[in-house]
Each structure stands twice: as C-alpha cells, then as structure tokens.
mmCIF file of C-alpha atoms in Angstrom:
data_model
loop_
_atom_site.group_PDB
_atom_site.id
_atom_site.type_symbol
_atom_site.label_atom_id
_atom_site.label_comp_id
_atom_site.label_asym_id
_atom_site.label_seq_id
_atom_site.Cartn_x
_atom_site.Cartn_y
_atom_site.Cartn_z
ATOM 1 C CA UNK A 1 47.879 61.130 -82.424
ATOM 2 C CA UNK A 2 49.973 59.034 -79.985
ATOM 3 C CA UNK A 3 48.537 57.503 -77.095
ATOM 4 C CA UNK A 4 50.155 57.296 -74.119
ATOM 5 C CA UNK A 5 50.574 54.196 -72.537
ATOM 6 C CA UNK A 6 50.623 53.943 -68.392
ATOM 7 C CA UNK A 7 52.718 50.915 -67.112
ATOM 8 C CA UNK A 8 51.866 50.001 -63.621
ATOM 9 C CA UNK A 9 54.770 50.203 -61.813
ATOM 10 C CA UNK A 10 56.066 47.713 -59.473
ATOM 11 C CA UNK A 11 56.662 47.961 -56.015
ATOM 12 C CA UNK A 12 60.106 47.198 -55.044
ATOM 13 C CA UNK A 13 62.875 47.620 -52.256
ATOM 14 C CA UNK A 14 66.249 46.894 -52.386
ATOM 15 C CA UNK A 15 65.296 43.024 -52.226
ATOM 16 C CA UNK A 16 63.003 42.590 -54.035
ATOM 17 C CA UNK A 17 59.013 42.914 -53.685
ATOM 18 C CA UNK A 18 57.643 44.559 -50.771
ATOM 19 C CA UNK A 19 55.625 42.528 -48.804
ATOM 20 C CA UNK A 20 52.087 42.922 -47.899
ATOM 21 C CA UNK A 21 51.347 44.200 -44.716
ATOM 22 C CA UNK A 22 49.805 41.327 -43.067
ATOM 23 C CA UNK A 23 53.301 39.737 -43.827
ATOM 24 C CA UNK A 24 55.159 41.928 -41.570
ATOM 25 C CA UNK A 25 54.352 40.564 -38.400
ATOM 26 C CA UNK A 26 56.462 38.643 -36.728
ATOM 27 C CA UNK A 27 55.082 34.802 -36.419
ATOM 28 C CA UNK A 28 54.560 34.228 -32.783
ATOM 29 C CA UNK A 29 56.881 32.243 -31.349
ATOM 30 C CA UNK A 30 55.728 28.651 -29.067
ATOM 31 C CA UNK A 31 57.305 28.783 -26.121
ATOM 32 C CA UNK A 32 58.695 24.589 -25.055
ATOM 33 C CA UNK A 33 57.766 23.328 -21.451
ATOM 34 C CA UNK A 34 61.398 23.361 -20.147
ATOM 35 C CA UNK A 35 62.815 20.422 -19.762
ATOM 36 C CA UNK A 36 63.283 20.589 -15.734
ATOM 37 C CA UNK A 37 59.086 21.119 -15.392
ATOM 38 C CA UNK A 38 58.444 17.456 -16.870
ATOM 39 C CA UNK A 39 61.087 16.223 -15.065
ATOM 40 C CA UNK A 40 59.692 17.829 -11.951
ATOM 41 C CA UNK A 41 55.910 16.797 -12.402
ATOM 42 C CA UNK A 42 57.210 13.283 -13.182
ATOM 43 C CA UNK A 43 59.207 12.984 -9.874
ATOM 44 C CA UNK A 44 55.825 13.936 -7.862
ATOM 45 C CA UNK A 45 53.369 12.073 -10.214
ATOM 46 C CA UNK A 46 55.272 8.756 -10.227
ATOM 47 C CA UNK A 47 55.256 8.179 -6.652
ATOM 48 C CA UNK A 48 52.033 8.928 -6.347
ATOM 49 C CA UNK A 49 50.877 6.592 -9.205
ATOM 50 C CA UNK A 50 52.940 3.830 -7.605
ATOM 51 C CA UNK A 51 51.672 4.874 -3.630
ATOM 52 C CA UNK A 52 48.089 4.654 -5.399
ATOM 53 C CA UNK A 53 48.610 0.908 -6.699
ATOM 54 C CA UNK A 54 50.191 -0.460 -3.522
ATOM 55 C CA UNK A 55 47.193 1.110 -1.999
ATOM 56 C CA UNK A 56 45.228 -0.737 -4.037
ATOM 57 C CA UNK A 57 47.218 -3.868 -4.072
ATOM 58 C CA UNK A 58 46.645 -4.300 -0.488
ATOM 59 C CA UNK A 59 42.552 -3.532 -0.694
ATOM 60 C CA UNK A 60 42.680 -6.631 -3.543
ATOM 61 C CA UNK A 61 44.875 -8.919 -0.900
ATOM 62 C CA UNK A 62 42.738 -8.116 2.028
ATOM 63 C CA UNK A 63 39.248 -9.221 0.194
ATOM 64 C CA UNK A 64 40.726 -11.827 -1.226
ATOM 65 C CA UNK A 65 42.006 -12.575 2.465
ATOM 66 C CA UNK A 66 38.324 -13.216 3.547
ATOM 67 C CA UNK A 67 36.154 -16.208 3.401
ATOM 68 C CA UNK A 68 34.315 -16.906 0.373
ATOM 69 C CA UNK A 69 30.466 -17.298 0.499
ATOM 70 C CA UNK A 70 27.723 -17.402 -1.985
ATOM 71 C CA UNK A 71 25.224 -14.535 -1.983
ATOM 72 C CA UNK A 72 21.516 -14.747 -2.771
ATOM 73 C CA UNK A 73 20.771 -11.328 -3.992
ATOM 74 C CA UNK A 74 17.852 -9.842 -3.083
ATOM 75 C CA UNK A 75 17.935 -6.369 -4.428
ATOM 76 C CA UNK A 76 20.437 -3.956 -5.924
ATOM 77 C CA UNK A 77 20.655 -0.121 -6.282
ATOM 78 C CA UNK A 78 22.992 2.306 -7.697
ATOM 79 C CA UNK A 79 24.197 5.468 -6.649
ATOM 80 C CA UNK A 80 25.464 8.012 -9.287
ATOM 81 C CA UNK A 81 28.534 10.309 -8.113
ATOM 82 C CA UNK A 82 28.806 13.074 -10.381
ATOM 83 C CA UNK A 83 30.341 11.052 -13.353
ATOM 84 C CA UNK A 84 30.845 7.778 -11.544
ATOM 85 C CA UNK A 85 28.358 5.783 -10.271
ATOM 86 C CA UNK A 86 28.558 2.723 -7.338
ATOM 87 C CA UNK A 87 26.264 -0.255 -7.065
ATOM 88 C CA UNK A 88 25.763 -1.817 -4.079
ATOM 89 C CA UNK A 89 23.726 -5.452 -3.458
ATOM 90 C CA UNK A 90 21.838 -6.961 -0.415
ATOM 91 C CA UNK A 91 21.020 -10.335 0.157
ATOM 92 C CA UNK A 92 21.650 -13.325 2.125
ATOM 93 C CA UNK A 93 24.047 -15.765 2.911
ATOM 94 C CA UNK A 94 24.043 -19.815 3.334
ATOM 95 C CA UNK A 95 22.630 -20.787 6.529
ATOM 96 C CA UNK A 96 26.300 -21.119 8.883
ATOM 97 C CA UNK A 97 28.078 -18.592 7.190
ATOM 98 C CA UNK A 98 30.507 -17.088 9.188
ATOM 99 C CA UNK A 99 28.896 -13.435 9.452
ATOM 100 C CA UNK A 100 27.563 -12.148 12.459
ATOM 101 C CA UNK A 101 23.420 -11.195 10.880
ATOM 102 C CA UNK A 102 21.819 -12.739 8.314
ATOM 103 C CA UNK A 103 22.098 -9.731 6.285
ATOM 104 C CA UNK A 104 24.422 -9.162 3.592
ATOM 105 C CA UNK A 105 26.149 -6.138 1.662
ATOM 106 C CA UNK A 106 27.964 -6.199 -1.549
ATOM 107 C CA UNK A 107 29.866 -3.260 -1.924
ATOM 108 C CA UNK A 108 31.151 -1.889 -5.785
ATOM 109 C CA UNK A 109 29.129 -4.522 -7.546
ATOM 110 C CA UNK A 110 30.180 -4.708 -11.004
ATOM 111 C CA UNK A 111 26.214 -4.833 -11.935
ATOM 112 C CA UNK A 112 23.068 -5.032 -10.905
ATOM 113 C CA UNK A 113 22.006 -8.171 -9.925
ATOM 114 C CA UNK A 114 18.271 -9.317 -10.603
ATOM 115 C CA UNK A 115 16.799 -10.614 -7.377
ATOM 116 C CA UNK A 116 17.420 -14.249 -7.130
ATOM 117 C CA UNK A 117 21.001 -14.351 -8.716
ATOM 118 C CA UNK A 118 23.522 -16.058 -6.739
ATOM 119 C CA UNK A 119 26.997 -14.783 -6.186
ATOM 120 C CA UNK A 120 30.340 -15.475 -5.263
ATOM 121 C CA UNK A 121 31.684 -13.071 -2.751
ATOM 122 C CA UNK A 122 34.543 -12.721 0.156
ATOM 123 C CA UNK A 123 32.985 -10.955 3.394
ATOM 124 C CA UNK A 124 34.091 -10.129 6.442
ATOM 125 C CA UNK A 125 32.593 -10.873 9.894
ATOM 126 C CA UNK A 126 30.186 -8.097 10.230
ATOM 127 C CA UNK A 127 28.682 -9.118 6.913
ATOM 128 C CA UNK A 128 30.875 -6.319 4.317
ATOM 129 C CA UNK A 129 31.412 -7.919 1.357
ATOM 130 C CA UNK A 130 32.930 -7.373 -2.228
ATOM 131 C CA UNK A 131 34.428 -9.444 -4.963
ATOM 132 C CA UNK A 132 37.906 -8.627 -7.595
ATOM 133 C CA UNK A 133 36.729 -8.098 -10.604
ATOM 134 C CA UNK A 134 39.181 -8.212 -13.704
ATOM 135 C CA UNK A 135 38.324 -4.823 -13.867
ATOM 136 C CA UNK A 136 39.691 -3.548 -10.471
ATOM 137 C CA UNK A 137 42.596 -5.801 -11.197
ATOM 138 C CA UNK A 138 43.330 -4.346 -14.599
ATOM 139 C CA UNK A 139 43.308 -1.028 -12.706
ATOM 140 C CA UNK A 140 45.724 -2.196 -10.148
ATOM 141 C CA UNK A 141 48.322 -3.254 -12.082
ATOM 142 C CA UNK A 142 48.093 -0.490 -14.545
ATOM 143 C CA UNK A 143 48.423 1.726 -11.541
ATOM 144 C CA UNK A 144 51.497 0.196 -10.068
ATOM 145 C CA UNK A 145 52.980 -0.016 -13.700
ATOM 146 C CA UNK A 146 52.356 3.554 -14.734
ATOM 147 C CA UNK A 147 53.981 4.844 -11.933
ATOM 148 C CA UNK A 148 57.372 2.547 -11.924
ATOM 149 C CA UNK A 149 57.575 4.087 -15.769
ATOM 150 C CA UNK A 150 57.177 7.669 -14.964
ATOM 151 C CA UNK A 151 59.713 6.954 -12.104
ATOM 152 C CA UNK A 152 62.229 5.401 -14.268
ATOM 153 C CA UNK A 153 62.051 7.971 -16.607
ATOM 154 C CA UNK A 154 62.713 10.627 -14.702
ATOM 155 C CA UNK A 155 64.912 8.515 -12.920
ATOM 156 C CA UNK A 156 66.675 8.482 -16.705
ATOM 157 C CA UNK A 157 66.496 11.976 -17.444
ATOM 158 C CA UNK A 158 67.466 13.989 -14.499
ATOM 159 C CA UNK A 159 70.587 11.168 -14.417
ATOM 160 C CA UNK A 160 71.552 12.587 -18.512
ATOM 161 C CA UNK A 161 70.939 16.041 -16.778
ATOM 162 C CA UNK A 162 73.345 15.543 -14.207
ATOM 163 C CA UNK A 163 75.859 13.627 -16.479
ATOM 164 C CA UNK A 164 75.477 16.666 -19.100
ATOM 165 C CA UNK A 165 76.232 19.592 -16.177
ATOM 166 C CA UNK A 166 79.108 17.782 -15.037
ATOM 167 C CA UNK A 167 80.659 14.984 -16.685
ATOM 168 C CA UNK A 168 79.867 16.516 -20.603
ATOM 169 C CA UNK A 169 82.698 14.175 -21.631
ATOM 170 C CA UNK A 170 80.324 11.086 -20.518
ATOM 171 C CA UNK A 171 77.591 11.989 -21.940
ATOM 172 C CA UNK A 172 77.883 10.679 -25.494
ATOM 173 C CA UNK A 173 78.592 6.814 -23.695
ATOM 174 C CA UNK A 174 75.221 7.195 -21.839
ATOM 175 C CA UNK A 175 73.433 7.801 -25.668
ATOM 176 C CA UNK A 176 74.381 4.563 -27.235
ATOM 177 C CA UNK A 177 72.524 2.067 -28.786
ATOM 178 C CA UNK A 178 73.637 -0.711 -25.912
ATOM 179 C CA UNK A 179 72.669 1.518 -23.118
ATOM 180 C CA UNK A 180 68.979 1.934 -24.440
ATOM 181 C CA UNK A 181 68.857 -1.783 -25.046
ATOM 182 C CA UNK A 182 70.482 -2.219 -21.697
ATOM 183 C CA UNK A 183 67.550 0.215 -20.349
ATOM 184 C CA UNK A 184 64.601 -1.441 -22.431
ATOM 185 C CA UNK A 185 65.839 -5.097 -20.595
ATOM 186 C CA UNK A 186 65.726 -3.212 -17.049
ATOM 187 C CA UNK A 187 62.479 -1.983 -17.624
ATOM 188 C CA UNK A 188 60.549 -4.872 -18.798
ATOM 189 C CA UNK A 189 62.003 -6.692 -16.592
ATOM 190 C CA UNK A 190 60.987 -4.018 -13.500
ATOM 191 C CA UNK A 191 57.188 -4.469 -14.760
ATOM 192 C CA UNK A 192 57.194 -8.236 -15.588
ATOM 193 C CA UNK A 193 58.784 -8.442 -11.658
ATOM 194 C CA UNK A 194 56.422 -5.883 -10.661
ATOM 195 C CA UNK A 195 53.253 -7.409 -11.717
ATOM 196 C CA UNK A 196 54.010 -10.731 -10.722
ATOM 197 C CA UNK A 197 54.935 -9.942 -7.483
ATOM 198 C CA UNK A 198 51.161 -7.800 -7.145
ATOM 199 C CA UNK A 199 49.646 -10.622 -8.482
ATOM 200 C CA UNK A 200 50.794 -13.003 -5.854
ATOM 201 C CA UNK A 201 50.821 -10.823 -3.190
ATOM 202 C CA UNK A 202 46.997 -10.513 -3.972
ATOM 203 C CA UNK A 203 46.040 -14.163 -4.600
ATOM 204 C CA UNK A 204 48.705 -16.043 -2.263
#
C-alpha cells in the first residue's frame, strides 16, 4: 500500500519568502535637530556663558581689590541649598585692621575651619570678607572660555550657512584643510588671549 507523503509547502510571493508579520512595520524613523535650532541655542547660550564669566571676572578683581588680613576663625557653619551648600566663617581680625568692628565674616569658605585656624582673607571696610580659591578661578575661566567657543562656532556655522544660500560657488574654498587650520590658530589664540587677559585683569 503506498503512503502518501505531505510536503510542507513553502510560503512564497513573487520575491521570495514572505515575511513575518512583525517584519512589516515600517522602522520608525529619528527625526535630526535641524541644523538652524543648534545654531540658534548657540547664539543665545554663548553670550550668556561669556556675560556669566565677565560677571565673574569682575567679582574675582574686586576681592582681590581689597586689603588682605589674616582671620582668626572662631566658628564656621554651613548652609545646604537644595544641592549646593555655602559655608560661611566668623572670627576676628589683627588688632588695626582696617574694618570698621571687630567682627569678621568669611563668605563662600571653601571649608570649615576648626576654631583657632588662621586665614588669609581680602575684606572690605564693613568687615565682608572672602578669598579666590583655585576653584572659583577654574570656574571663571572655564566660563569665559566656554562661551567664546560656542560663539565662534556659531559664529562658523551660520557664516557656511550664509556662504551655502548665496555664494554655493564659495563654499567648497571655505571647507579646506588651510581654512580649518587657519580657524584652529584663531581660536587658540582667542582663549590663550582670553584667559590671560582675565587673569590679569583679576590679579593686576
């Protein structure tokens, strides 16, 4: 008696296999930040990155401006801002100090000072006084820095955007190899100027 064999038989279209169902959906599709949005959010966040370090700049001048004195602390205490915290000292100065009281307040210390310790700090006449920590200067500069990049870059970019709109012919001489390393020079030399110039305008 012959037995009938049963084949499974294959699925197939006109192409070849049909594809499982899960397969038939479309991938979905990332959507880029268009080009004119970064440029946009760098033309507002540079200034303000570079506003922010001047500000700065001129807070670091101005204390180191004042007179320096040495501070006998006497006690410290710290105040915690949601995720920041500030530490502030009291003590006293040297007998003839140029302060009006014998009181004095360290604002922003970078620690807290065990009674006793004595300090170096710059105060003004009604007895306010704070110090420039390597810290705060650190800040500063990478402050001022950060925002004369993001300005130069968009500086950079809306400039290829313009060129590309209307001058397409000029485009291809503003991608070269020179013109990079002609841009690289400007722009270490705009932060090597930049913090040299903060740096003296602080301490001179």
């Amino acid at each position: 008696m012959a037995t009938k064999k049963h084949h499974k038989k294959r699925d197939r279209t006109k192409h070849g296999l049909t594809p499982k169902r899960r397969d038939l959906s479309p991938a979905p599709k990332r959507t880029p930040t268009p080009a004119w949005l970064l440029q946009l959010i760098g033309a507002v966040i540079g200034p303000l990155f570079l506003f922010g370090g001047a500000l700065q700049t001129l807070a670091l001048a101005d204390v180191h401006s004042r007179p320096e004195l040495r501070m006998t602390v006497g006690a410290c205490e710290t105040h915690h801002r949601s995720k920041d915290s500030v530490t502030s000292c009291y003590g006293t100065g040297d007998p003839g100090a140029p302060v009006t009281g014998a009181g004095l307040l360290l604002r922003q210390a970078p620690e807290e000072y065990p009674a006793g310790t004595v300090v170096k700090v710059r105060c003004a006449q009604d007895g306010i006084c704070d110090v420039i920590t390597a810290g705060r200067l650190f800040i500063t500069l990478l402050t001022t820095v950060a925002g004369l990049l993001i300005m130069g870059a968009t500086l950079v970019a809306l400039t290829l955007r313009a060129v590309d709109r209307f001058a397409p012919h000029r485009s291809e001489l503003l991608r070269t190899r020179r013109v990079h390393r002609g841009l690289a020079r400007t722009g270490i030399g705009t932060v090597l100027l930049a913090v040299t110039g903060s740096l003296l305008f602080i301490f001179l």
